[in-house]
Short mmCIF file of C-alpha atoms in Angstrom, two decimals:
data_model
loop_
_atom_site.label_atom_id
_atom_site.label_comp_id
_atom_site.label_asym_id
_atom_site.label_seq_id
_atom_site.Cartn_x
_atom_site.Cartn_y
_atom_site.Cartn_z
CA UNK B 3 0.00 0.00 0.00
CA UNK B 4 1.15 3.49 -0.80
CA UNK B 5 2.26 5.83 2.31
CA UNK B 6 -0.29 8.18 1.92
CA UNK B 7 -0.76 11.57 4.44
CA UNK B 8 -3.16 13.85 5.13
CA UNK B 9 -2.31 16.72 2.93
CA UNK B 10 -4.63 18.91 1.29
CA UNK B 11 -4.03 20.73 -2.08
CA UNK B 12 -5.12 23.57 -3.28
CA UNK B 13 -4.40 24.87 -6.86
CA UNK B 14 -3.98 28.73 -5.70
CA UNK B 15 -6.10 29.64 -8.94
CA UNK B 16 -7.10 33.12 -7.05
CA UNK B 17 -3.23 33.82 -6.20
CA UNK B 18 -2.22 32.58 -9.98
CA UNK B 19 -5.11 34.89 -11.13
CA UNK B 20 -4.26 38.11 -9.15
CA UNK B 21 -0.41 37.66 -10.67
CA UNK B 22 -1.92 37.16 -14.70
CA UNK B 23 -0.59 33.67 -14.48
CA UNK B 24 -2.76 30.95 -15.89
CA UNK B 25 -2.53 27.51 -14.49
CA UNK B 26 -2.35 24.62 -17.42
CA UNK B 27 -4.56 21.96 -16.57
CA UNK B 28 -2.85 19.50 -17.42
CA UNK B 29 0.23 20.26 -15.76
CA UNK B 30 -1.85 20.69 -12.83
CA UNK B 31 -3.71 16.98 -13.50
CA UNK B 32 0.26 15.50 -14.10
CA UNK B 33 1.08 17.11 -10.92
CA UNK B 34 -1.50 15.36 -9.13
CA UNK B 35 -0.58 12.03 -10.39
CA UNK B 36 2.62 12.04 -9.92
CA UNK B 37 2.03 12.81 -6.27
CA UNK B 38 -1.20 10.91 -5.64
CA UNK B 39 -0.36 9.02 -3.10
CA UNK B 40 0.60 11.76 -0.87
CA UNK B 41 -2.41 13.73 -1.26
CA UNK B 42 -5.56 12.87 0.90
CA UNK B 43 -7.60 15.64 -1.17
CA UNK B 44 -6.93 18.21 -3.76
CA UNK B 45 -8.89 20.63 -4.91
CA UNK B 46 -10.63 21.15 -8.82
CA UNK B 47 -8.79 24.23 -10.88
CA UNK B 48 -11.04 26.91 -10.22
CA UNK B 49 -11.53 29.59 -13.21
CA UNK B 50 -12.14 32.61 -11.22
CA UNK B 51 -15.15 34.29 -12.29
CA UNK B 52 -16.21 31.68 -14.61
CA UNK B 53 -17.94 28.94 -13.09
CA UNK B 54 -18.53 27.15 -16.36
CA UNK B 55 -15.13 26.80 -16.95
CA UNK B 56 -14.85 25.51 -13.07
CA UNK B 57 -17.64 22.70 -14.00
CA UNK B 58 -15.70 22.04 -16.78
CA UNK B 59 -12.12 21.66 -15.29
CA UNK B 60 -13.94 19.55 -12.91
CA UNK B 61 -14.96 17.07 -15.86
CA UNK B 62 -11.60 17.17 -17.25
CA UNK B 63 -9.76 16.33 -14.32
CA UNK B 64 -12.49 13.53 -13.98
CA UNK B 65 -12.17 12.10 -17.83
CA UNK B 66 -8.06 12.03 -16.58
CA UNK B 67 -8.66 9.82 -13.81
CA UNK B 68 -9.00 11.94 -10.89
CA UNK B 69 -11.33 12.77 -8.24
CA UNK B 70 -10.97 16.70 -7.24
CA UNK B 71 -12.97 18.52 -4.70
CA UNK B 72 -15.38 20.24 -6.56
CA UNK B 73 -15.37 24.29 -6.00
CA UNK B 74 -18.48 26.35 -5.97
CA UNK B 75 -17.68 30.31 -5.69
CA UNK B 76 -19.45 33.41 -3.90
CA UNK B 77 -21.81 35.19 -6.24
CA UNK B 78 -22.17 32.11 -8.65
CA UNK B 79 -25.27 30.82 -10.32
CA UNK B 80 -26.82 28.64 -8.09
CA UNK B 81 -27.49 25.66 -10.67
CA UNK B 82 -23.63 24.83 -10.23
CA UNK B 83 -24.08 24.17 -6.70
CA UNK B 84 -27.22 22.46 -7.14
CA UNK B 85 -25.35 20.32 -9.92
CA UNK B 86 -22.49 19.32 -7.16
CA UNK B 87 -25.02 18.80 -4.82
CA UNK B 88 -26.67 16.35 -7.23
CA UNK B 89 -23.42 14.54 -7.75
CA UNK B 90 -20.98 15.13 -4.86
CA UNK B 91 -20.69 14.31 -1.16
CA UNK B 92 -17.72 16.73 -0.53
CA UNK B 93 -17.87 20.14 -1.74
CA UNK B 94 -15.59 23.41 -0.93
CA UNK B 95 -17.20 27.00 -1.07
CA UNK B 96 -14.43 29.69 -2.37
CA UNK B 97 -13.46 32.74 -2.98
CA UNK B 98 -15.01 34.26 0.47
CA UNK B 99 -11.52 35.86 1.17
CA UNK B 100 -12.12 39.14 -0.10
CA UNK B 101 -15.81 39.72 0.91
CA UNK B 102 -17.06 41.40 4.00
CA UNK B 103 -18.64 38.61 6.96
CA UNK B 104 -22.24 40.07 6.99
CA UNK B 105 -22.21 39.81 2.98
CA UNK B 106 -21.12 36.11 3.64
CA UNK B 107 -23.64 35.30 6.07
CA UNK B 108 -26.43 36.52 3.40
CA UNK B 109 -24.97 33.88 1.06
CA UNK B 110 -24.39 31.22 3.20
CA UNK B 111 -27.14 31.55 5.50
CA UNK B 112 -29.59 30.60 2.48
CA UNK B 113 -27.01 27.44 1.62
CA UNK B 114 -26.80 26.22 4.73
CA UNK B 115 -30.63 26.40 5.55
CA UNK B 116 -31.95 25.61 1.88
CA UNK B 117 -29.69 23.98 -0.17
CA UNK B 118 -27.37 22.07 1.93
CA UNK B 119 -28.25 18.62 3.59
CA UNK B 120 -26.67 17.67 6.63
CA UNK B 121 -25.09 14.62 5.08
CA UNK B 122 -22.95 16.70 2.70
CA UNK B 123 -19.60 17.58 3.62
CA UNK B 124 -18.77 21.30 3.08
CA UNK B 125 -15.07 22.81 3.29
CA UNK B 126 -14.66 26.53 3.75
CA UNK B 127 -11.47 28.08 1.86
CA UNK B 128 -9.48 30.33 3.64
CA UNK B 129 -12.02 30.96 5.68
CA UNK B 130 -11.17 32.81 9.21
CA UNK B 131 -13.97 34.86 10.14
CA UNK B 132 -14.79 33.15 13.73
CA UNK B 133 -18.32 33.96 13.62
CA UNK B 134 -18.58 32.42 10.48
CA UNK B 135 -16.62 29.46 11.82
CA UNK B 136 -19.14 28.81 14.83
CA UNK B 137 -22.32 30.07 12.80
CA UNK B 138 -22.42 27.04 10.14
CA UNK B 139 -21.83 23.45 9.92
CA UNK B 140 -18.48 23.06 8.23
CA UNK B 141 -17.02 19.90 7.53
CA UNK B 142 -13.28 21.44 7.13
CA UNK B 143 -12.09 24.74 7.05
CA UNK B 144 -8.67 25.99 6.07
CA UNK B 145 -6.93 29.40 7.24
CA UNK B 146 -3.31 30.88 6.55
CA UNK B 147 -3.89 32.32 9.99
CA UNK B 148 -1.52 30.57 12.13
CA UNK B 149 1.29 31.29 10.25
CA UNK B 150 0.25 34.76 8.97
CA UNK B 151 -0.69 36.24 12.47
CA UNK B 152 2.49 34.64 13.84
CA UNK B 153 4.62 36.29 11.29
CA UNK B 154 3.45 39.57 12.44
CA UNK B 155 4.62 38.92 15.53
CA UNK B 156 1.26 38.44 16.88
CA UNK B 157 -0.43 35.42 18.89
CA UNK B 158 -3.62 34.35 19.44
CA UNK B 159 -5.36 34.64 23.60
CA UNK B 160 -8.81 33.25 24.33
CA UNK B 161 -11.21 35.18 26.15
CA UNK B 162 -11.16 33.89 29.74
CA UNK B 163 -13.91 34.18 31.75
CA UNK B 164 -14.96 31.59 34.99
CA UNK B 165 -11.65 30.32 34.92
CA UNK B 166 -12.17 28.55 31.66
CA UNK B 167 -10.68 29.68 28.37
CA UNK B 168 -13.32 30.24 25.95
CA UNK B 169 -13.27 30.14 22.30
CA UNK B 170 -16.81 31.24 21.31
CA UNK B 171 -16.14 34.46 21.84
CA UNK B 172 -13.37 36.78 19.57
CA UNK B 173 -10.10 36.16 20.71
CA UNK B 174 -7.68 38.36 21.42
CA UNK B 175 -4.86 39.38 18.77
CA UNK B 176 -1.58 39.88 20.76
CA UNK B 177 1.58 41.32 19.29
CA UNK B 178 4.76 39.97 21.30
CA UNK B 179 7.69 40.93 18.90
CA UNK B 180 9.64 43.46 19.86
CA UNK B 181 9.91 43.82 16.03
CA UNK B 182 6.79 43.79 14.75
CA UNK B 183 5.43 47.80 13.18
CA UNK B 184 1.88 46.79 14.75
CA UNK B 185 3.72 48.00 17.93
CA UNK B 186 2.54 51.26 16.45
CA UNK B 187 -0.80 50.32 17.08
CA UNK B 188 -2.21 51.24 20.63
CA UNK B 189 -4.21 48.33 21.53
CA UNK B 190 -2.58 45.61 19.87
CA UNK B 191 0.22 45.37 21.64
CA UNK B 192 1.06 43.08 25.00
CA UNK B 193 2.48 46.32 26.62
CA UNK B 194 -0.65 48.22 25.98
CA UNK B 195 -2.60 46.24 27.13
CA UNK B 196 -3.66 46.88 31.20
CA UNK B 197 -1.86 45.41 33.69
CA UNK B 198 -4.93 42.76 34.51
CA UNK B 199 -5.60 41.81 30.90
CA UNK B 200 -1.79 41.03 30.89
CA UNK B 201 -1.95 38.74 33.40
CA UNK B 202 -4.48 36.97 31.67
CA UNK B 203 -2.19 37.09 28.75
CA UNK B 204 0.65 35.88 30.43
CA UNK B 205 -1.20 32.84 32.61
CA UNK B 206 -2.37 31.76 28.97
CA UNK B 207 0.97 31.74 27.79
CA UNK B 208 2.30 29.59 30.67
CA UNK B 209 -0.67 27.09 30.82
CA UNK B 210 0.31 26.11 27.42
CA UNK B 211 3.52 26.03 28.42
CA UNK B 212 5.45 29.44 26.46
CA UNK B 213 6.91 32.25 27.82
CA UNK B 214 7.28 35.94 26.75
CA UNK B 215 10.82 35.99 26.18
CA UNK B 216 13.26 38.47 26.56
CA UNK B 217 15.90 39.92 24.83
CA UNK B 218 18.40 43.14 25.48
CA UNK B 219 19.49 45.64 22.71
CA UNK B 220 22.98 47.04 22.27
CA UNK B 221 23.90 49.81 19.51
CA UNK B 222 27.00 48.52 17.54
CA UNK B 223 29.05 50.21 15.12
CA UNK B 224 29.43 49.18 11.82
CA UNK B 225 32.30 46.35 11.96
CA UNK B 226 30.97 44.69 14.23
CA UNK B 227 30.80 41.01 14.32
CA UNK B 228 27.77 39.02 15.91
CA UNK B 229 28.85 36.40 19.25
CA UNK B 230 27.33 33.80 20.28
CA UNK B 231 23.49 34.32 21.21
CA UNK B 232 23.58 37.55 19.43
CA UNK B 233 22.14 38.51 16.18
CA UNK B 234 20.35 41.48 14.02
CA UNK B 235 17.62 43.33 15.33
CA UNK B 236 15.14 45.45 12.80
CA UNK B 237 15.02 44.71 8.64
CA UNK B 238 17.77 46.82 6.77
CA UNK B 239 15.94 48.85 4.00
CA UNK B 240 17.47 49.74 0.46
CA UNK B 241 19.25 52.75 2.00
CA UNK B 242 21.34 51.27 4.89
CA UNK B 243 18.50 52.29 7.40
CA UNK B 244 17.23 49.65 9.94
CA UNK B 245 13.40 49.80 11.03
CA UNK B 246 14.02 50.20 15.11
CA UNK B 247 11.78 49.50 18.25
CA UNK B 248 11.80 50.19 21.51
CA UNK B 249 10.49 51.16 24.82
CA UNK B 250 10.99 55.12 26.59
CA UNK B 251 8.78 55.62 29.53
CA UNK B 252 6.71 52.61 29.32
CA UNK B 253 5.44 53.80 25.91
CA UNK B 254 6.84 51.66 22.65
CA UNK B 255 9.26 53.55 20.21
CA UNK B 256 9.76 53.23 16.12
CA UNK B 257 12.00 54.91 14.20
CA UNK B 258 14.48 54.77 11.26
CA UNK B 259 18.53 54.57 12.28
CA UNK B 260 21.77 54.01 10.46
CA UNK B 261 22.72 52.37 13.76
CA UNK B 262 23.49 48.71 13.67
CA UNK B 263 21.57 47.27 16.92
CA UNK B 264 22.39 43.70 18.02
CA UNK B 265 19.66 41.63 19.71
CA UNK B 266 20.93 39.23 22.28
CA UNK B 267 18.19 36.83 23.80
CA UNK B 268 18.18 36.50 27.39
CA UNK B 269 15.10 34.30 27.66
CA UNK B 270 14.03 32.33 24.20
CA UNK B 271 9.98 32.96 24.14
CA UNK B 272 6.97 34.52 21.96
CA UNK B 273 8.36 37.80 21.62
CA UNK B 274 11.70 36.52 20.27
CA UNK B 275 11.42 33.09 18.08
CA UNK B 276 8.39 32.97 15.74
CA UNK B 277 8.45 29.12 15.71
CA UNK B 278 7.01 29.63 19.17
CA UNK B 279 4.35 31.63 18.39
CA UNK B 280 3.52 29.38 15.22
CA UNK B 281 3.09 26.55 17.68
CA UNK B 282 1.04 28.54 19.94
CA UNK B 283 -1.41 29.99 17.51
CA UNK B 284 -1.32 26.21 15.93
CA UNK B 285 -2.38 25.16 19.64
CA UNK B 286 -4.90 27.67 19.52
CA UNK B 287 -6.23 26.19 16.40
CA UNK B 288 -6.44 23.16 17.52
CA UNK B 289 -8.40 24.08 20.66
CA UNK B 290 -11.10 26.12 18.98
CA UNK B 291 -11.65 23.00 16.81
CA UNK B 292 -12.03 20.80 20.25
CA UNK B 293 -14.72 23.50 21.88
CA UNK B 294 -16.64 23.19 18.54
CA UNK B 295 -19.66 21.42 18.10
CA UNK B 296 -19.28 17.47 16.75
CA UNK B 297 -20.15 17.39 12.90
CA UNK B 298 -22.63 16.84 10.97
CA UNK B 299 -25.19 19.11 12.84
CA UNK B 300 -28.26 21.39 11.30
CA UNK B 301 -27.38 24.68 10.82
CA UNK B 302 -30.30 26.85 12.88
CA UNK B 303 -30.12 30.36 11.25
CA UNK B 304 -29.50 31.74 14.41
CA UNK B 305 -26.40 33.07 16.16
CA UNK B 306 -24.22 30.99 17.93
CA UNK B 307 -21.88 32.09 20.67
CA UNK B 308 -21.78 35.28 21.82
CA UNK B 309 -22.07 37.02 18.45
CA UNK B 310 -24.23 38.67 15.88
CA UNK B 311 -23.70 39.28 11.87
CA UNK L 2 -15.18 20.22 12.13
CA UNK L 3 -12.05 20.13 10.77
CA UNK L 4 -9.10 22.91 10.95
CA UNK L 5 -6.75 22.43 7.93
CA UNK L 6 -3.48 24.58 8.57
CA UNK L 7 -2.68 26.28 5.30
CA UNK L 8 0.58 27.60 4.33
CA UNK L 9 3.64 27.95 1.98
CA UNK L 10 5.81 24.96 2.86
CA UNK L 11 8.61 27.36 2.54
CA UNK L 12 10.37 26.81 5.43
CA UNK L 13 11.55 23.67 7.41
CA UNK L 14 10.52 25.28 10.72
CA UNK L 15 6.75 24.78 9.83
CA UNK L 16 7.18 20.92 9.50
CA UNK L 17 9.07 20.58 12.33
CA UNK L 18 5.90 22.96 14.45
CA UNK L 19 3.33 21.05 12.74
CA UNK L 20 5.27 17.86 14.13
CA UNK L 21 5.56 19.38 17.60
CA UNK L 22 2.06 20.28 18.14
CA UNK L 23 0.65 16.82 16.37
CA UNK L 24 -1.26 19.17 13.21
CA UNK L 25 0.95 17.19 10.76
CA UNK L 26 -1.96 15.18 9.33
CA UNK L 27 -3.80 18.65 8.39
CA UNK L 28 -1.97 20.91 6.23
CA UNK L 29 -2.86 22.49 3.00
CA UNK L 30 -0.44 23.57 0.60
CA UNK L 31 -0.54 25.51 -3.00
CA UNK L 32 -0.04 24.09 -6.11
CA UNK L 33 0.41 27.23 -7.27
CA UNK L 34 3.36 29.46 -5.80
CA UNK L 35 5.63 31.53 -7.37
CA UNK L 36 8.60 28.79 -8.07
CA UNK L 37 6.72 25.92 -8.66
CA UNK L 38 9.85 23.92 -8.71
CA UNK L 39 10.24 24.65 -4.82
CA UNK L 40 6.45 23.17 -4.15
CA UNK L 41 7.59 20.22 -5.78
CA UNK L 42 10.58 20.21 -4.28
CA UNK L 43 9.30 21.00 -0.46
CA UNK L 44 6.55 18.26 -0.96
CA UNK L 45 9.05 15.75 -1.51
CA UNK L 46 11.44 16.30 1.13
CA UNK L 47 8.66 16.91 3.41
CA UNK L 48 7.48 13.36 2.22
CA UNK L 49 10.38 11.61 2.09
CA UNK L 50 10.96 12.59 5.58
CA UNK L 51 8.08 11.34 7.00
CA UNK L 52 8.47 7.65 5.12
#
């Protein structure tokens, strides 16, 4: 038997489409093959904007053997859908990145309530909206967010409230980095926010076992060679200049500088190495999946959680 | 419901995090990237490693 994984691929049609590149089908369909037996589930070749084409990609990967995840689209006729529906027991909704939540719950809301059996197993793409997450019965969902929030130097907190985390509620958005520009941003940021809500902050960080981190800064000139436990701090920009943070009077700094600034890490945690924060916000993930309801369940048309669209 | 971790495969920290935190049975990846010779390229160490 063939060592086969559960990995999921997409074919990044919208990215190939917002760069004018055009994916060839059938390099796409020889791709497949030649890694079949790695792939648990890959996705049809969308055609943006033209669900015909989509339908029909979907029959030509189909006459070649395969057995894609067919893609229906917002703001596409609704006979497509009905024509998966008809045939498939696994379908994926798309292109829901760009459009506002409360225009996404007047599409899905009618989907999920009139179109959709319970049976049928829906997949939301790059979908990260949490209300959107707890409103409707998805099957699987898939989000860049993990890695994208962590790369801003930001992790994910859960609301905690009775001495229980809680994940039906919007989570928090915490920026640890002492690199990240979003330290710009008032309420973003761990040090602004009050001394309580840091504490809450900071127990969450230690029940799942992370720290904070912290590291010292030291202005260098310009031979300087890095030591051991030291390295760069701030991105160098065409000109020489380095992007610079810091703290004066409990207030966080930016500016532009010339200077060469060495980090050296006193204490390895979230604000320092972003593999820790991609595990955390990973964690996270995985959490808000375990305080979700069991699928399949009817969707009600009615909130869920604490929110409202 | 299911959360499938998408991302680049760009970088060998994510498979060793995805390892770490037991998510390596749901990732998504891009046929599509900019190099597709690197997707191919990723998807086959990140196989070969797990054989």
């Amino acid at each position: 038997m063939k060592n086969k994984i559960s990995l999921f691929l997409d074919s990044g049609a919208f990215s190939a489409w917002s760069k004018k590149v055009r994916i060839d089908i059938q390099d796409y369909i020889s791709f497949i093959k030649e890694h079949e037996q790695y792939l648990d589930i890959y996705a049809n070749l969308d055609a943006i904007g033209n669900a015909k084409q989509t339908l029909e990609n979907q029959k030509i990967m189909e006459k070649a053997g395969l057995n894609p995840l067919p893609c229906f689209h917002y703001g596409e006729d609704i006979k497509y859908f009905q024509y998966y529906l008809d045939k498939y027991s696994y379908i994926a909704l798309g292109g829901m990145v760009p459009i506002m939540t409360k225009d996404l719950a007047k599409w899905l809301d009618p989907l999920f309530s009139n179109y959709i059996p319970t049976e049928i197993k829906i997949h939301g793409f790059g979908l990260t909206s949490l209300k959107l997450l707890l409103r409707y019965p998805w099957y699987s969902v898939d989000s860049t967010s993990w890695v994208m929030t962590s790369r801003m130097g930001s992790v994910y907190v859960p609301r905690y409230k009775q001495g229980k985390w809680i994940y039906d509620e919007d989570s928090w958005k915490v920026t640890v980095s002492n690199k990240s520009p979003s330290q710009k941003e008032a309420t973003k940021h761990f040090n602004t926010f009050s001394p309580k809500q840091q504490e809450v902050i900071l127990q969450y960080f230690h029940d799942k076992g992370y720290k904070l981190g912290k590291s010292e800064l030291k202005k260098v000139d310009e031979n300087y060679k890095l030591k051991e436990g030291e390295r760069w701090f701030g991105k160098q920009d065409a000109d020489g200049q380095r992007g610079i943070h810091g703290m004066k009077d409990g207030r966080v700094t930016f500016g532009w500088s010339k200077d060469k600034v060495v980090e050296i890490v006193i204490e390895s945690g979230l604000s320092n190495d972003y593999k820790q924060r991609d595990e955390l916000n990973i964690i996270y993930f995985l959490d808000l999946e375990k305080s979700m309801p069991e699928w399949p369940w009817a969707f009600k048309g009615k909130q869920v959680g604490g929110f409202e669209i | 419901m299911k959360i499938i971790l998408a991302t680049w495969l760009e970088e060998k920290s994510q498979e060793e995090v995805l390892n770490k935190t037991g998510a390596n049975n749901r990732l998504l990846s891009y046929y599509f990237l900019n190099k597709r010779e690197n997707v191919d390229k990723e998807i086959r160490d990140y196989m070969a490693k797990r054989k």
